[in-house]
Tab-separated table of C-alpha atoms in Angstrom:
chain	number	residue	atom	x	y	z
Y	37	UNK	CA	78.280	-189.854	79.028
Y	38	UNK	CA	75.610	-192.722	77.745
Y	39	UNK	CA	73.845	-192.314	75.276
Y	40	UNK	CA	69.928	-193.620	74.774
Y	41	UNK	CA	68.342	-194.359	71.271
Y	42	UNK	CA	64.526	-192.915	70.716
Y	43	UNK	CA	62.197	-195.819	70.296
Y	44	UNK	CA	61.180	-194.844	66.708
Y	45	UNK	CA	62.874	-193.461	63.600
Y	46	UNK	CA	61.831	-190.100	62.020
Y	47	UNK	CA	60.778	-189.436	58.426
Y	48	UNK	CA	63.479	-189.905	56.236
Y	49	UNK	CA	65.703	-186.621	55.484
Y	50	UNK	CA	68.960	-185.544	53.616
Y	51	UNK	CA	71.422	-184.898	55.876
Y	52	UNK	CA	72.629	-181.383	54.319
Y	53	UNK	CA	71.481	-178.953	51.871
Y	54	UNK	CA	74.699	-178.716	49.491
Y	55	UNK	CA	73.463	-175.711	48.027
Y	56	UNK	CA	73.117	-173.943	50.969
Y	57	UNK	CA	76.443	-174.681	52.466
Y	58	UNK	CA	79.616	-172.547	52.454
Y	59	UNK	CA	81.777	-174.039	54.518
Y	60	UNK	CA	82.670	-177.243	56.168
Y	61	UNK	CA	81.399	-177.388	60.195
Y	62	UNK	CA	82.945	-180.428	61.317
Y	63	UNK	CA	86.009	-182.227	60.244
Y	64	UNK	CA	86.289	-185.263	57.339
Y	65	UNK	CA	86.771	-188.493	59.444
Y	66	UNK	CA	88.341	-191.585	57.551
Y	67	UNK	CA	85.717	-194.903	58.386
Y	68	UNK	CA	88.552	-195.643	60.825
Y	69	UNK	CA	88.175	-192.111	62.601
Y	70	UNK	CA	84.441	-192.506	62.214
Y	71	UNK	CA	84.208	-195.724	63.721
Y	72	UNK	CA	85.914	-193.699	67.067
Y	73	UNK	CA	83.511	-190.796	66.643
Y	74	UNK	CA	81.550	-190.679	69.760
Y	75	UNK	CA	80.429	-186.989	70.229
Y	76	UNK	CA	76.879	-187.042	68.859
Y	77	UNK	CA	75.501	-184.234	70.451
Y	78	UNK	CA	78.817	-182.534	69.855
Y	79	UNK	CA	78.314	-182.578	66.154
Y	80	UNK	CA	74.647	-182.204	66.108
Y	81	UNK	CA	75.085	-178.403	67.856
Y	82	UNK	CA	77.778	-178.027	65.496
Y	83	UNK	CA	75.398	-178.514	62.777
Y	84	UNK	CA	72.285	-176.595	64.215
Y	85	UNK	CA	74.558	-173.670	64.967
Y	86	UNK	CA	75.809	-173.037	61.445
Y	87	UNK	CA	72.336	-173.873	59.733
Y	88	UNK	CA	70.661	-171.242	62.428
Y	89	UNK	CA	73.212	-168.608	61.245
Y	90	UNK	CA	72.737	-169.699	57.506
Y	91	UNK	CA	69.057	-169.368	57.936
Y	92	UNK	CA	68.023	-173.010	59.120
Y	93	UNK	CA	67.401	-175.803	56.331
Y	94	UNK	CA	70.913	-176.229	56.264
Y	95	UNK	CA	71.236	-179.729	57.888
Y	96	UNK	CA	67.907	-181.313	57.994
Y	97	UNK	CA	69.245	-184.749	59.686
Y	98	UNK	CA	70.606	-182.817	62.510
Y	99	UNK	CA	67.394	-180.458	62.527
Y	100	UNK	CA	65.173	-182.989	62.800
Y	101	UNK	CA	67.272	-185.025	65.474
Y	102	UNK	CA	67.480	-182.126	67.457
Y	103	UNK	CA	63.862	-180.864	67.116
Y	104	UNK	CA	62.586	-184.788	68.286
Y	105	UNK	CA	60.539	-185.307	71.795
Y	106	UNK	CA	58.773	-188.296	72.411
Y	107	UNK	CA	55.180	-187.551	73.284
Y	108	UNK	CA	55.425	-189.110	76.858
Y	109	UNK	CA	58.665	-186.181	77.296
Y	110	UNK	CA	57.833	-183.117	74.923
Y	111	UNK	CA	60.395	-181.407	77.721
Y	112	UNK	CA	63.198	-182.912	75.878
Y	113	UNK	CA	62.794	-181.192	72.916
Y	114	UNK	CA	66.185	-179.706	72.134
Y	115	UNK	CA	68.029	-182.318	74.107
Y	116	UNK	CA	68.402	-185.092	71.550
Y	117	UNK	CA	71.029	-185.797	68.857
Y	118	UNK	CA	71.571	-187.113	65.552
Y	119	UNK	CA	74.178	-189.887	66.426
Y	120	UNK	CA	78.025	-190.016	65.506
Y	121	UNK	CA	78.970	-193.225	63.353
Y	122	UNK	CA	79.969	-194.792	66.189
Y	123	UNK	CA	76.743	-195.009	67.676
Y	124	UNK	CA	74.729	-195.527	64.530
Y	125	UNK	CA	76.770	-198.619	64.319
Y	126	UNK	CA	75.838	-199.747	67.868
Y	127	UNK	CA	72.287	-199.131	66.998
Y	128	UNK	CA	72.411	-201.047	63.929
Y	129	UNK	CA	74.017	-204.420	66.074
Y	130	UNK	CA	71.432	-203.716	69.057
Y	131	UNK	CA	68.633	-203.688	66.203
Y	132	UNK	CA	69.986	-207.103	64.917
Y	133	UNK	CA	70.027	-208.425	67.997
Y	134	UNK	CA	66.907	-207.982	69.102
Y	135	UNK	CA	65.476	-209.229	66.098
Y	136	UNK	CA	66.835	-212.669	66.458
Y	137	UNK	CA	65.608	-212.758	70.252
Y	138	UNK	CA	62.301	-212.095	69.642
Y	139	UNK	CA	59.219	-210.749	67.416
Y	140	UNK	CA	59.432	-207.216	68.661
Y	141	UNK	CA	56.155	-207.001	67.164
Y	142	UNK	CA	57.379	-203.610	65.738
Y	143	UNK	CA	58.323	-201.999	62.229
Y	144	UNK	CA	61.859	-202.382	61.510
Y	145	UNK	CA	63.482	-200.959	58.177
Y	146	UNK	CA	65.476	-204.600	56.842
Y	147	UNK	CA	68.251	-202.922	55.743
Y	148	UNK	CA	68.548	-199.536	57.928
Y	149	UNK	CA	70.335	-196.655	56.412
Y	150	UNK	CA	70.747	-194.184	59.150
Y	151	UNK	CA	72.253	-190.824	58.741
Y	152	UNK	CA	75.371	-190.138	61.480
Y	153	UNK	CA	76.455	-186.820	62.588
Y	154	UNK	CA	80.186	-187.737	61.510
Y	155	UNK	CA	81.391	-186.729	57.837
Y	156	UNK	CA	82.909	-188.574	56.015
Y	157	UNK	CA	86.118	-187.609	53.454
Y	158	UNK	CA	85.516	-186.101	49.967
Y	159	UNK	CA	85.906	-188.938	47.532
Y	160	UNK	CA	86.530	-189.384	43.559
Y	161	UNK	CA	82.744	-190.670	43.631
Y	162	UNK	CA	81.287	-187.533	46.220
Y	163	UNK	CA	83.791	-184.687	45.482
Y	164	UNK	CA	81.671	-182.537	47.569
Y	165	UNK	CA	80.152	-183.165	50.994
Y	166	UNK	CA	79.635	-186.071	52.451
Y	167	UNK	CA	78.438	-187.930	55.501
Y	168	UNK	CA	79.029	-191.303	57.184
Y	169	UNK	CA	75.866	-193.597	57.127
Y	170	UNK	CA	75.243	-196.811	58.349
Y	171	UNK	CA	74.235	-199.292	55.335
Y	172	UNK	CA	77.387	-199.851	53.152
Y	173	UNK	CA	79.561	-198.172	55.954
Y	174	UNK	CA	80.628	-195.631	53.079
Y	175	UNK	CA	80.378	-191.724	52.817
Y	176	UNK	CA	77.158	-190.837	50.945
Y	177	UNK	CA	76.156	-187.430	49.253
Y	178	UNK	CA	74.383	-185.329	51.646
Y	179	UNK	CA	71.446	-184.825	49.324
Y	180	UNK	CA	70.235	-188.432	49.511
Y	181	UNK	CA	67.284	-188.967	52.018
Y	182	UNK	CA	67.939	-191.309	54.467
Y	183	UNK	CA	66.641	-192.401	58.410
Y	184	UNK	CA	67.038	-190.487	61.092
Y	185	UNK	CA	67.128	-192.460	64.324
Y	186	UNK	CA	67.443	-189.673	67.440
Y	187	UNK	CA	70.043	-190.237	70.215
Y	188	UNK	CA	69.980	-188.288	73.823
Y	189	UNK	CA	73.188	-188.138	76.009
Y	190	UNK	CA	72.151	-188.814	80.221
């Protein structure tokens, strides 16, 4: 499957809630594992499932990925993704590239730090949960509030 990028970035979010998780929902991915990751929507109903039987709030990112619809296709609500590392990573080299063909004439964040749907490996520095983002290409605590850029699979 292909995967399309919306056309604008939601608010910022955290990715997870770590006080309201109990368990782990997808598996820790090394950068190398993450870099392979291609199953956005995969994770993302991963995600949404365990936060709907937790109550919701759970994972915000995903939440609000998943909860996106561009006003010219409000049908599609429920169809988009918060995107694997993998992808995140392609959006970040598309964005670069189009800024050095030509003045888009639209808003882009400089340095993007968009949350991924992959998570990352506990660390010394994030002993608890942790998700890939693209920035640093390192594992960040789930808590911190970062761009959400929605992907849909056609």
């Amino acid at each position: 499957k292909r995967q399309a990028v919306a056309l604008e970035e939601l608010p910022k979010v955290s990715w997870g809630v770590s006080s309201k998780i109990k368990t782990s929902v997808l598996p820790e991915l090394t950068y190398e594992e993450a870099m392979n990751d291609l199953d956005s929507c995969g994770n993302t109903q991963k995600l949404i499932v365990a936060s709907q039987q937790n109550g919701g709030g759970v994972y915000p990112a995903a939440e609000a990925a998943y909860n996106y619809a561009p006003a010219a296709a409000p049908e599609t609500k429920g169809q988009w993704c918060l995107p694997s590392f993998n992808i995140v990573n392609r959006i970040d080299e598309d964005i670069k590239v189009q800024k050095t063909i030509s003045d888009l004439g639209v808003s882009l964040t400089q340095y993007p730090r968009y949350w991924s749907s992959s998570a990352a490996e506990k660390s010394q520095y994030a002993p608890y949960y942790r998700a890939w983002r693209l920035s640093d290409f390192g594992g960040e605590g789930i808590d911190v509030i970062e761009n959400v850029r929605p992907v849909i699979e056609f």
